[in-house]
Coordinates of C-alpha atoms and ligand atoms in Angstrom, one line a residue:
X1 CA 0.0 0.0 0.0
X2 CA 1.5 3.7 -0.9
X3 CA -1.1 5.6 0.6
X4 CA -1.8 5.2 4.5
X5 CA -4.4 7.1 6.1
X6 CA -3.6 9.2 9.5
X7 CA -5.7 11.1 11.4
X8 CA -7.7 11.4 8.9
X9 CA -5.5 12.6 6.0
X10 CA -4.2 10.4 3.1
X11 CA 0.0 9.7 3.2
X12 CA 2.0 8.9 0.9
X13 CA 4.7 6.3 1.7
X14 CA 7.2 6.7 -1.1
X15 CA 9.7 9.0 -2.2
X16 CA 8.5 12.2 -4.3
X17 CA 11.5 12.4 -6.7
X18 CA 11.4 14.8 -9.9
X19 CA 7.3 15.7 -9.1
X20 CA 6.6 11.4 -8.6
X21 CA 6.1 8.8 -6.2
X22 CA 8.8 6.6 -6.1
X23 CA 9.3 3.1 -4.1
X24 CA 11.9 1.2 -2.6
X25 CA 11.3 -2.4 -2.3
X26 CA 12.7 -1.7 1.3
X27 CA 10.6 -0.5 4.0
X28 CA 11.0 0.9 7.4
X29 CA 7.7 0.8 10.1
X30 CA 6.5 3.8 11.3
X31 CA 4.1 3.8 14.5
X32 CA 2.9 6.4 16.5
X33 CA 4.8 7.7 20.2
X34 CA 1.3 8.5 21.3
X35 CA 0.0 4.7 21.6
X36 CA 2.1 2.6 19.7
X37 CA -0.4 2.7 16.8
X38 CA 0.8 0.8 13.8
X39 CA 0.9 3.9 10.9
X40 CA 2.3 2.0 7.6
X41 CA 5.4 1.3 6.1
X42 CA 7.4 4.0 4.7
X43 CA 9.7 3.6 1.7
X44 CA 13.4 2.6 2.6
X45 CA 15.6 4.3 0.2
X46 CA 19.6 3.8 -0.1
X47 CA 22.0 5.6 -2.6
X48 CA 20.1 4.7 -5.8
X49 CA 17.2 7.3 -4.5
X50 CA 19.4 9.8 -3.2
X51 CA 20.7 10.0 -6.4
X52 CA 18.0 10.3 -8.5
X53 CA 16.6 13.0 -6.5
X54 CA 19.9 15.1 -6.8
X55 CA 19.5 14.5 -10.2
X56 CA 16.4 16.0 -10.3
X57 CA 17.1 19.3 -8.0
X58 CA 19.8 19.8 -10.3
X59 CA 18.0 19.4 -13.9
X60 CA 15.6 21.8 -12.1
X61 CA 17.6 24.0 -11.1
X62 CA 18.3 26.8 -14.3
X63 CA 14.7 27.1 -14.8
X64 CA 13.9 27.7 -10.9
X65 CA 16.9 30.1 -10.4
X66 CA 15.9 32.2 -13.6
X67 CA 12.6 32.4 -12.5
X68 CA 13.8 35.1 -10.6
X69 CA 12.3 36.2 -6.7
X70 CA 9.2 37.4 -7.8
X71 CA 7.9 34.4 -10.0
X72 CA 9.2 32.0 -6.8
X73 CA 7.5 34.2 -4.2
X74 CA 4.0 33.4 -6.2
X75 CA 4.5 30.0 -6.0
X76 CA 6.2 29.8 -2.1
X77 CA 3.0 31.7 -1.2
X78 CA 0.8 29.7 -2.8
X79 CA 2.4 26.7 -0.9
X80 CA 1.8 28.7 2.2
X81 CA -2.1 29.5 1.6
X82 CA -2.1 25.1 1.2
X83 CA -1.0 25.0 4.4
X84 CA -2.5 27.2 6.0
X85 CA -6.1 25.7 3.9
X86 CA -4.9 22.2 5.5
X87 CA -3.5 23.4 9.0
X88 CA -6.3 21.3 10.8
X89 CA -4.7 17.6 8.8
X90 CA -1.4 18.9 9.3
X91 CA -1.6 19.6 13.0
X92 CA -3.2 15.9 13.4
X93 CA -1.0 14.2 11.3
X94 CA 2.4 15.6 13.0
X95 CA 1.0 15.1 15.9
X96 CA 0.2 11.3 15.4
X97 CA 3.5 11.4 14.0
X98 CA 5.8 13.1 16.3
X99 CA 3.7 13.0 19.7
X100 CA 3.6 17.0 20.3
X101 CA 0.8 18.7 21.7
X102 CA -1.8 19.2 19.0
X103 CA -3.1 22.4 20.7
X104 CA 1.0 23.8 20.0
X105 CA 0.6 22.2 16.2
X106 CA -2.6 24.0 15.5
X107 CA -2.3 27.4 17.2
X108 CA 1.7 28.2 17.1
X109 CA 3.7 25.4 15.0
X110 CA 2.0 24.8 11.9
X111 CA 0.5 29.1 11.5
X112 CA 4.7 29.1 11.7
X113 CA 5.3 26.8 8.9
X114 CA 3.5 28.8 6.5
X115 CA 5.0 31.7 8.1
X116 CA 8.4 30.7 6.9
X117 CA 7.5 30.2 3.8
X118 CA 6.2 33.7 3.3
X119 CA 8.2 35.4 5.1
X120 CA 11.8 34.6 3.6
X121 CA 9.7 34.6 0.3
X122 CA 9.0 38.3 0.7
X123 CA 12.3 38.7 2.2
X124 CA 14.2 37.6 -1.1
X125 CA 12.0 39.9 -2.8
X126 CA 12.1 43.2 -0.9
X127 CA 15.2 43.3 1.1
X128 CA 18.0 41.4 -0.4
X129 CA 19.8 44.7 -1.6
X130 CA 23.3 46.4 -0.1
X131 CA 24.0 49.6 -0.8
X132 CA 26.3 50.3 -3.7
X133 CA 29.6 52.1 -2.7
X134 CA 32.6 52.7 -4.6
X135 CA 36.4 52.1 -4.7
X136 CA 38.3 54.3 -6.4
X137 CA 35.1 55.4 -8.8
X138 CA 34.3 52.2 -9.5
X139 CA 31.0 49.9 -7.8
X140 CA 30.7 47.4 -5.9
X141 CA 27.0 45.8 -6.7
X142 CA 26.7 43.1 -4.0
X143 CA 23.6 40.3 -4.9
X144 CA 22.1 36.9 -3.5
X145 CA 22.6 34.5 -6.3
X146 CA 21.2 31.0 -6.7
X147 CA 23.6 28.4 -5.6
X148 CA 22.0 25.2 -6.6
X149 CA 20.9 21.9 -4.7
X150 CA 20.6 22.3 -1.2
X151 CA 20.2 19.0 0.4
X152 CA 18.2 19.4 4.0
X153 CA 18.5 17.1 6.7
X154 CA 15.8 17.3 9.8
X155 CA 15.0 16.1 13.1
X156 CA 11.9 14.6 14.9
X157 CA 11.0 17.4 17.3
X158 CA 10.1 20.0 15.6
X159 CA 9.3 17.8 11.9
X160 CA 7.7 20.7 9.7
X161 CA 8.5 23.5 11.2
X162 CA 12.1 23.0 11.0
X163 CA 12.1 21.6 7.6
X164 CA 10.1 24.8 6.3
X165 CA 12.7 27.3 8.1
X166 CA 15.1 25.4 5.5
X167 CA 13.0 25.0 2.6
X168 CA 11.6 28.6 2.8
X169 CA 14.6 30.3 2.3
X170 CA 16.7 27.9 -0.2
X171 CA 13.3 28.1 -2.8
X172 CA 13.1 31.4 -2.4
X173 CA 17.1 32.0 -2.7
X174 CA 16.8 29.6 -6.0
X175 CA 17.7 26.7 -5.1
X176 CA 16.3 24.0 -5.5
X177 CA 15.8 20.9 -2.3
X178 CA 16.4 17.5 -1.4
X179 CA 14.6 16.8 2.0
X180 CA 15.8 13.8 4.0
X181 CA 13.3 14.0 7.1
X182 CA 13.9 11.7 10.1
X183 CA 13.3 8.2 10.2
X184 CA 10.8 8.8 13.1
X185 CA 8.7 11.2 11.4
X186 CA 8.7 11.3 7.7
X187 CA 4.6 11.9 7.4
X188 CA 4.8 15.7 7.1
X189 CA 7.2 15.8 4.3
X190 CA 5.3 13.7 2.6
X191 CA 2.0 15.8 2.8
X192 CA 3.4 19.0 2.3
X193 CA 5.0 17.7 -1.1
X194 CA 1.5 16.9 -2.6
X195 CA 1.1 20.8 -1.4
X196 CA 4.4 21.7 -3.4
X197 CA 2.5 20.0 -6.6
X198 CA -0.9 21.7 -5.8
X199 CA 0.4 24.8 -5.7
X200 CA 2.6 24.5 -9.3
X201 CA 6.0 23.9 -7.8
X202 CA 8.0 22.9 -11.1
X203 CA 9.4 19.1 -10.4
X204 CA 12.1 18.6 -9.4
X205 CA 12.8 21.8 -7.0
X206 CA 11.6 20.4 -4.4
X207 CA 12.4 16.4 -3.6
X208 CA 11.4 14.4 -0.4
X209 CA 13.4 10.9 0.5
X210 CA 12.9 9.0 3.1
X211 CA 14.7 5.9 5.2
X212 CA 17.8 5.9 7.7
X213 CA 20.1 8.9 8.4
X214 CA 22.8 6.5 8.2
X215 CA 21.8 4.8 4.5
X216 CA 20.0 7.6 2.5
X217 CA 21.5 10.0 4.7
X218 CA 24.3 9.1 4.1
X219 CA 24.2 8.4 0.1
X220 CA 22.7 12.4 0.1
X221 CA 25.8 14.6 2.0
X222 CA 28.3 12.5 0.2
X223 CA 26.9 13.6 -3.3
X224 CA 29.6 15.7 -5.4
X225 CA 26.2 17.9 -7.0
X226 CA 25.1 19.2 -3.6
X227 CA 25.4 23.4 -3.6
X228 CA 25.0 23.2 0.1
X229 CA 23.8 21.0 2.9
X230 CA 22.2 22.0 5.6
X231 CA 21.5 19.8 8.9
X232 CA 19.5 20.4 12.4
X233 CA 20.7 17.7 14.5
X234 CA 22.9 16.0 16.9
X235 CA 26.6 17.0 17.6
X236 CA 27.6 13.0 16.4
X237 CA 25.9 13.0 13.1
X238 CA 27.2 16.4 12.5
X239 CA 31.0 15.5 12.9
X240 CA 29.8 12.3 10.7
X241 CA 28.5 15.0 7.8
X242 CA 30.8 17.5 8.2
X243 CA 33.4 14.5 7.2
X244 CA 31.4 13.9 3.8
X245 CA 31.0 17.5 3.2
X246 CA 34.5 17.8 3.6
X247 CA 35.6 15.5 0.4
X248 CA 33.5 17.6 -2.2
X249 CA 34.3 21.1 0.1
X250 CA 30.5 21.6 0.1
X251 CA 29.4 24.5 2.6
X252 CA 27.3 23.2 5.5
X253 CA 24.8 25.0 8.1
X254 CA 24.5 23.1 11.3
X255 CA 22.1 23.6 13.8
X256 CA 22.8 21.4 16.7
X257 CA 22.4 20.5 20.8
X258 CA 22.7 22.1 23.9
X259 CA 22.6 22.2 27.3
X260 CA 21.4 25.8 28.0
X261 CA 21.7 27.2 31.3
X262 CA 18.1 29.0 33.3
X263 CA 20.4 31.7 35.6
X264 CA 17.8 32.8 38.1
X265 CA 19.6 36.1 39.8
X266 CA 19.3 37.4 43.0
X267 CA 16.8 40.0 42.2
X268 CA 14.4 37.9 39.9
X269 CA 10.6 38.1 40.0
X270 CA 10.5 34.4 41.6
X271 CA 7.3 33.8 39.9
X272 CA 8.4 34.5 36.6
X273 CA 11.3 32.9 36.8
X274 CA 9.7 29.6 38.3
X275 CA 7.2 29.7 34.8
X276 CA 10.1 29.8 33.0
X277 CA 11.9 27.2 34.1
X278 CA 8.8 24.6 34.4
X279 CA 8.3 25.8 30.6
X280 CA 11.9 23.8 30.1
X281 CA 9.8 20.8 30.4
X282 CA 8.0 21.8 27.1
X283 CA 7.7 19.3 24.5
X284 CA 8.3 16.4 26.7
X285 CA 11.9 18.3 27.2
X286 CA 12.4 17.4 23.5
X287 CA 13.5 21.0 22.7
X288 CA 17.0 21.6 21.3
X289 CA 16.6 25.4 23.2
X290 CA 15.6 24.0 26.4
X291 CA 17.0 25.8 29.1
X292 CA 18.1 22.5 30.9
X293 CA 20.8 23.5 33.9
X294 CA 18.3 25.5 36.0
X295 CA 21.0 28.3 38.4
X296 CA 19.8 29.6 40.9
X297 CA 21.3 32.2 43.7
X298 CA 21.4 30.6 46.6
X299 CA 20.0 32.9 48.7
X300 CA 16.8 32.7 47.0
X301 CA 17.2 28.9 46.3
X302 CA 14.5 27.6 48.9
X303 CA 12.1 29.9 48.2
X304 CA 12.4 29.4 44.1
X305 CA 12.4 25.7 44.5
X306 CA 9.4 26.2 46.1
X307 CA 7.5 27.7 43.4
X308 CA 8.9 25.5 40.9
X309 CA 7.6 22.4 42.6
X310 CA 4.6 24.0 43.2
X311 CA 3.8 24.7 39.5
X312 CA 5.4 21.3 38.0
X313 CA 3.7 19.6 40.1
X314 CA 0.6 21.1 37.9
X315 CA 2.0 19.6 34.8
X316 CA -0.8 17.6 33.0
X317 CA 0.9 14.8 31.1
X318 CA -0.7 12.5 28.7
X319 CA -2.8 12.3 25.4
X320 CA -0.9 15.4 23.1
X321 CA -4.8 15.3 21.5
X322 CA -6.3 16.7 24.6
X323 CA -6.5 20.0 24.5
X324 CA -5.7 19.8 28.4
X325 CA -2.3 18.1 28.2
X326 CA 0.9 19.6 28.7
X327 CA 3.7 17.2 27.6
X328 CA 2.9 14.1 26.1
X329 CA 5.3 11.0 25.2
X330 CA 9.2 10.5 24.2
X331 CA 9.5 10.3 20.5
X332 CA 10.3 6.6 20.2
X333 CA 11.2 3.3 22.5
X334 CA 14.8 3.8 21.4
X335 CA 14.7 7.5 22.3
X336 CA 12.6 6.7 25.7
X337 CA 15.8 4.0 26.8
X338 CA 18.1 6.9 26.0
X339 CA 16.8 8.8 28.5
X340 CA 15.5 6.6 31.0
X341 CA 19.6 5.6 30.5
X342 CA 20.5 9.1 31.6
X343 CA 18.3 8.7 34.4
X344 CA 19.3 5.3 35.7
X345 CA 22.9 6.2 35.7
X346 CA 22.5 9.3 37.6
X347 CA 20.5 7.3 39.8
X348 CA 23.2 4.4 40.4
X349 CA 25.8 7.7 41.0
X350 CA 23.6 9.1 43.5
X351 CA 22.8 12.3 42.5
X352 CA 19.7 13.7 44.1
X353 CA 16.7 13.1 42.1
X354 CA 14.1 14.8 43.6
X355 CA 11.3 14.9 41.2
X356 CA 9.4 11.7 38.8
X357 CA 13.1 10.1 37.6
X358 CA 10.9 7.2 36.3
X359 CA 8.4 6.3 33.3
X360 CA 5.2 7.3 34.1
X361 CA 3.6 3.9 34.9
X362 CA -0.5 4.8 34.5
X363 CA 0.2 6.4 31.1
X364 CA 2.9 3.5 29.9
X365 CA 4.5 3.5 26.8
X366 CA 6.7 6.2 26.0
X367 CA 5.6 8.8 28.5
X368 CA 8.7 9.3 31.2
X369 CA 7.9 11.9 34.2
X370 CA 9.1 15.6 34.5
X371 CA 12.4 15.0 36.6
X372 CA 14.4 17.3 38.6
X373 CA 18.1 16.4 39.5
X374 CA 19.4 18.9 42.4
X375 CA 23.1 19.9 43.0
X376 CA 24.0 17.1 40.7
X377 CA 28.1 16.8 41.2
X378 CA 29.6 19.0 38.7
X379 CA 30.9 17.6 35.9
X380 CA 29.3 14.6 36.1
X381 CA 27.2 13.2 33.1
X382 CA 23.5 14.4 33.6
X383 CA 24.7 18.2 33.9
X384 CA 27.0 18.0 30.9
X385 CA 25.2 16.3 28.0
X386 CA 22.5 16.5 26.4
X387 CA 19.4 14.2 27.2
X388 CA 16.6 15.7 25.2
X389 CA 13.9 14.6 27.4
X390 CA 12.3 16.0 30.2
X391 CA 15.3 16.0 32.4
X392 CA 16.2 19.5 34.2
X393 CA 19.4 20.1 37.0
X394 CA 19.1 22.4 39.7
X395 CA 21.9 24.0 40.9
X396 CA 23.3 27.4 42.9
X397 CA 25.8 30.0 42.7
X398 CA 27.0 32.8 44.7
X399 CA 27.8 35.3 42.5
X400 CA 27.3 36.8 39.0
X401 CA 30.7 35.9 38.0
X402 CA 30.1 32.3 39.4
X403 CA 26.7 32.2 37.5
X404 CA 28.4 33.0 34.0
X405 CA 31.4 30.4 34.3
X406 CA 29.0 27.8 35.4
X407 CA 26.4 29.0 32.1
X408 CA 29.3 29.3 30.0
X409 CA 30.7 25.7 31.1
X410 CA 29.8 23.4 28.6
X411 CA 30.6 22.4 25.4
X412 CA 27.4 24.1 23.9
X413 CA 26.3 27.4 23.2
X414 CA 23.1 27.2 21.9
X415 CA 20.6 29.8 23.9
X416 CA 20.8 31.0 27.5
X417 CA 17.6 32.3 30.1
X418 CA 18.5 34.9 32.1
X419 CA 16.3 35.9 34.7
X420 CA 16.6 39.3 36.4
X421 CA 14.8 42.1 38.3
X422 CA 17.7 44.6 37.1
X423 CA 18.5 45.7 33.5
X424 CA 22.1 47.1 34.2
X425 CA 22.5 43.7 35.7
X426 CA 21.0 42.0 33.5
X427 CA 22.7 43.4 30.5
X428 CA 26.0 42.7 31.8
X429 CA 26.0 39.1 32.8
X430 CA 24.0 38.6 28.9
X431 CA 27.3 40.4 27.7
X432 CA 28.7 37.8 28.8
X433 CA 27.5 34.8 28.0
X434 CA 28.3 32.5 25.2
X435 CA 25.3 31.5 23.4
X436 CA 23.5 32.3 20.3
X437 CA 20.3 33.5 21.7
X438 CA 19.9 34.7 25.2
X439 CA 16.5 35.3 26.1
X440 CA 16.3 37.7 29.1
X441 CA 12.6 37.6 31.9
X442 CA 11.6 35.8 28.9
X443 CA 11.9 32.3 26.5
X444 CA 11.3 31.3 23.0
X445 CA 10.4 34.9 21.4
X446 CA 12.0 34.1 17.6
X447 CA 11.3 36.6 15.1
X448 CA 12.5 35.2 11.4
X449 CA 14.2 38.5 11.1
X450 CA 17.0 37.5 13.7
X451 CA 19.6 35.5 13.8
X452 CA 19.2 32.0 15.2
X453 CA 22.4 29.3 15.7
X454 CA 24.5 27.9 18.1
X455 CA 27.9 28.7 19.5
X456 CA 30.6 26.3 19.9
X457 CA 29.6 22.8 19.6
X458 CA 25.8 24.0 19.0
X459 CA 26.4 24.8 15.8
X460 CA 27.8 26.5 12.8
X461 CA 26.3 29.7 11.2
X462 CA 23.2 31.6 11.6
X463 CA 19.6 31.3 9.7
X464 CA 17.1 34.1 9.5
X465 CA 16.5 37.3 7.8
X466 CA 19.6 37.8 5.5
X467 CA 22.0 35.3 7.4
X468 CA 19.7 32.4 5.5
X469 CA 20.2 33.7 2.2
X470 CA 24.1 34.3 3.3
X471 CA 24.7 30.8 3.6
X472 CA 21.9 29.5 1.0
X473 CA 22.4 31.8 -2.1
X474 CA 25.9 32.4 -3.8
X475 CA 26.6 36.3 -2.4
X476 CA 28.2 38.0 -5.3
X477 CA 29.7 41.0 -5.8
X478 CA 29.9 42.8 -9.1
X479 CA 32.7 45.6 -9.8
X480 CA 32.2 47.9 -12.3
X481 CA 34.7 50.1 -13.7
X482 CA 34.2 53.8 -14.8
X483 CA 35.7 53.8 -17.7
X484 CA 36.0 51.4 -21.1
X485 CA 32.3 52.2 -22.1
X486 CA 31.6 52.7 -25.6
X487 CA 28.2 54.8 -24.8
Ligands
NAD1 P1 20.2 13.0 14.6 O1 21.4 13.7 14.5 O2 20.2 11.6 15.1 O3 19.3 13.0 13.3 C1 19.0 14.1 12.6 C2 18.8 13.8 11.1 O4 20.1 13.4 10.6 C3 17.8 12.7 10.8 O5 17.1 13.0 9.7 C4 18.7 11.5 10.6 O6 18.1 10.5 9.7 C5 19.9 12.2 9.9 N1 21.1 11.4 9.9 C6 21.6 10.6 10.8 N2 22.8 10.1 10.4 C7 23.1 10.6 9.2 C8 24.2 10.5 8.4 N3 25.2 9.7 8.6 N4 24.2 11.3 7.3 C9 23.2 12.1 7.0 N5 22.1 12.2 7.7 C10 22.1 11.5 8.9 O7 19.3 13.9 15.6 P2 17.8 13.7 16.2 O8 17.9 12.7 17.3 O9 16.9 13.4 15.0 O10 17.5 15.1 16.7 C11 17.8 15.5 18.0 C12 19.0 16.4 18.0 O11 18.7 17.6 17.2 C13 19.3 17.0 19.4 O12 20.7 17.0 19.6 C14 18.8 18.4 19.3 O13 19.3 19.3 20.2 C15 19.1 18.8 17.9 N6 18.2 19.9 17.4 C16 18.8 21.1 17.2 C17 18.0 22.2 16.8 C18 18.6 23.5 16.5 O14 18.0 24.3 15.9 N7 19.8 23.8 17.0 C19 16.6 22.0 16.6 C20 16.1 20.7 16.8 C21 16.9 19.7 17.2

């Protein structure tokens, strides 16, 4: 069967290579984190399909670059009204898919997806220019160039949404896409190409494959035709495609882990800061932003622990479909072990879990409490890596300075909370710290006109606004000379 039916909407299992559906004779099962529901059998592909779709992207590709930001920008936003038209299927479908909250998928993730497709559509059209200025007499005429086939690698947590802050900005830059979704949630991708076709997408600029990150994933960064590749992910798989890249010298965008600190200051609205940190929990903790290493000053450390309990302890887990549902399950059994593994061996080291540190046993399945390690012993494994569940460390400084070499003191770099009753204050200690985003009194505010990427091991470059078309379109600069005209 190529077509299953989810949550009401018909799937297709294949490939969609060069505007077709396209079967392996391999599959791979996909079931639902929710329940365990069976969904169908997804199309396996290897190097053969990677292939052929980079073949496609780049027979596609003159006709799709010429077609200029204008003509594209009709097209990306008629994608975007199809998604918008089907945001009811699509918030049902990644939610059976993926186990996030429907309520999130309909009201904030998937009004996003369209977002991004309009927004960097608009943004290639309107605001793409520099200022010409001269040397000597002579200008300098910077422009965004198409660059060719971008291949686009995704995660599980955020399936759609993440692909789209991708695929907006390489369509509307010129380029045209390869799509590799993960293993654990290839429905969406699959929808939204049907959307592509509906809205007169020409095949071929935009390509979905499915299967194994470490098959087709593989077969796809490896390919010497790839313009760019661009990969949200873990710090492993990164190193393992930065390798690949590294034989054809293709350029790569990686958005990757952390481990981001919570710094509760002295002077912090308590309240605020204790919603913010229970909001770490979001997503079953399956949020590469979360703001995981909770610090607190110790002076106020009772009395914030307090409130924190108080309002985690009103955490609804269960069912994602009910509307009244905070965090639902763990992506997948393998993922679950993962983290249940962090937990266990934190456990046998004696760290101080004072909060769940177990599956939750009514909901079985995949659903693992909200935990809460205090002090953990610094350095040791729960405080330093990243589990990606609903994990958080408590811990306390003394200082400022203490707060921001303990924030700081990880390999990662990806976002920092910073919670604070004084701006001065607050401004300095941000000044300081090492992350890409630092969100002050506040958490998860993204406008697609800032820059968004990690420091350190969290990442390489910056998406949004212009850095997107930075990395996805070939920046040119055009010098013209004032003299040797004829007219
Ligand atoms: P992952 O690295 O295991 O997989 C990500 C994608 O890479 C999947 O599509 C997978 O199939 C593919 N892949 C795996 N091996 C590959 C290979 N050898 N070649 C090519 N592709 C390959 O990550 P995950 O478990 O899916 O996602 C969780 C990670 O993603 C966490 O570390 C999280 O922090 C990070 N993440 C980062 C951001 C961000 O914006 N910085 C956002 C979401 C998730």
């Amino acid at each position: 069967m190529s077509t299953i039916e989810v949550a009401g909407a018909q799937v297709d299992t294949r490939h969609w290579i060069n505007g077709q559906r396209v079967a392996s004779s391999e599959t791979f099962t996909n079931t639902s984190p929710i329940d365990g529901t069976f969904l169908g059998e997804i199309s396996r592909g290897g190097q053969a399909e990677a292939d052929a779709a980079v073949a496609a992207a780049k027979a596609a590709f003159p006709a799709w670059a010429a077609l200029g930001p204008k003509g594209r920008g009709e097209i990306l936003h008629r994608i975007a009204d199809l998604v918008e038209a089907n945001l009811e299927t699509l918030a049902q479908l990644e939610t059976m898919d993926n186990g996030s909250l429907l309520r999130s998928h309909r009201r904030g993730v998937m009004p996003r997806v369209a977002m991004n497709i309009r927004f960097f559509a608009d943004w290639a059209i309107n605001e793409l220019h520099h200022e010409v200025f001269e040397t000597r007499g002579h200008s300098n005429n910077i422009s965004w160039d198409p660059s060719g086939v971008a291949a686009l690698i995704t995660p599980w947590n955020a399936p759609l949404m993440l692909a789209t802050w991708k695929i907006g900005p390489a369509l509307a830059a010129g380029d045209t896409v390869v799509l590799k979704p993960a293993e654990w949630t290839p429905l969406s991708a699959s929808y939204f190409a049907d959307l592509t076709k509906q809205a007169g997408l020409p095949d071929g600029v935009f390509n979905v494959i499915q299967g194994y990150g470490r098959e087709i994933g593989a077969a796809l960064v490896a390919n010497p035709d790839l313009a760019r590749i661009s990969f949200t992910g873990s710090v492993p798989t990164a190193k393992v495609i930065a390798r690949a890249a590294a034989d054809n010298l293709t350029p790569v965008s990686f958005e990757l882990g952390g481990k981001s600190p919570c710094i509760v200051l002295e002077d912090a609205d308590l309240d605020l800061a204790a919603t913010l940190a229970v909001e770490q929990y979001d997503n079953a903790g399956q949020v590469c932003l979360s703001g995981t290493r909770i610090l607190v000053h110790e002076n106020i450390a009772d009395a914030f622990a307090e409130r924190f309990r108080e309002k985690a302890s009103q955490i609804k887990q269960g069912d994602p479909r009910d509307e009244s549902t905070d965090i639902g399950p763990q992506i997948h059994q393998v993922h679950f072990d993962r983290v249940k593994g962090f937990v266990d061996r934190a456990n046998a080291e004696g760290q101080n879990i004072v909060m769940g540190g177990e599956p939750n046993e009514e909901l079985g399945g995949l659903y693992f409490k909200p935990t809460l390690v205090k002090n953990p012993t610094p350095g040791s494994e729960i405080v330093t890596s990243e589990v990606f569940g609903p994990v958080l460390c408590m811990q306390t400084f003394t200082s400022d300075e203490e707060a921001i070499a303990m924030a700081n003191g990880t390999e990662f770099g990806l976002a920092a909370i910073l919670v604070s009753g004084n701006r001065e204050r607050a401004d300095r200690v941000a000044k300081q710290l090492v992350a890409g985003t630092i969100w002050v009194n506040c958490f998860f505010v993204r406008d697609l006109k800032a820059p968004f990427g990690g420091s350190k091991k969290s990442g390489i470059g910056r998406e949004g606004g212009t850095w997107s078309f930075d990395f996805y379109a070939d920046v040119k600069n055009t010098v013209v000379s004032p003299t040797g005209w004829k007219e």
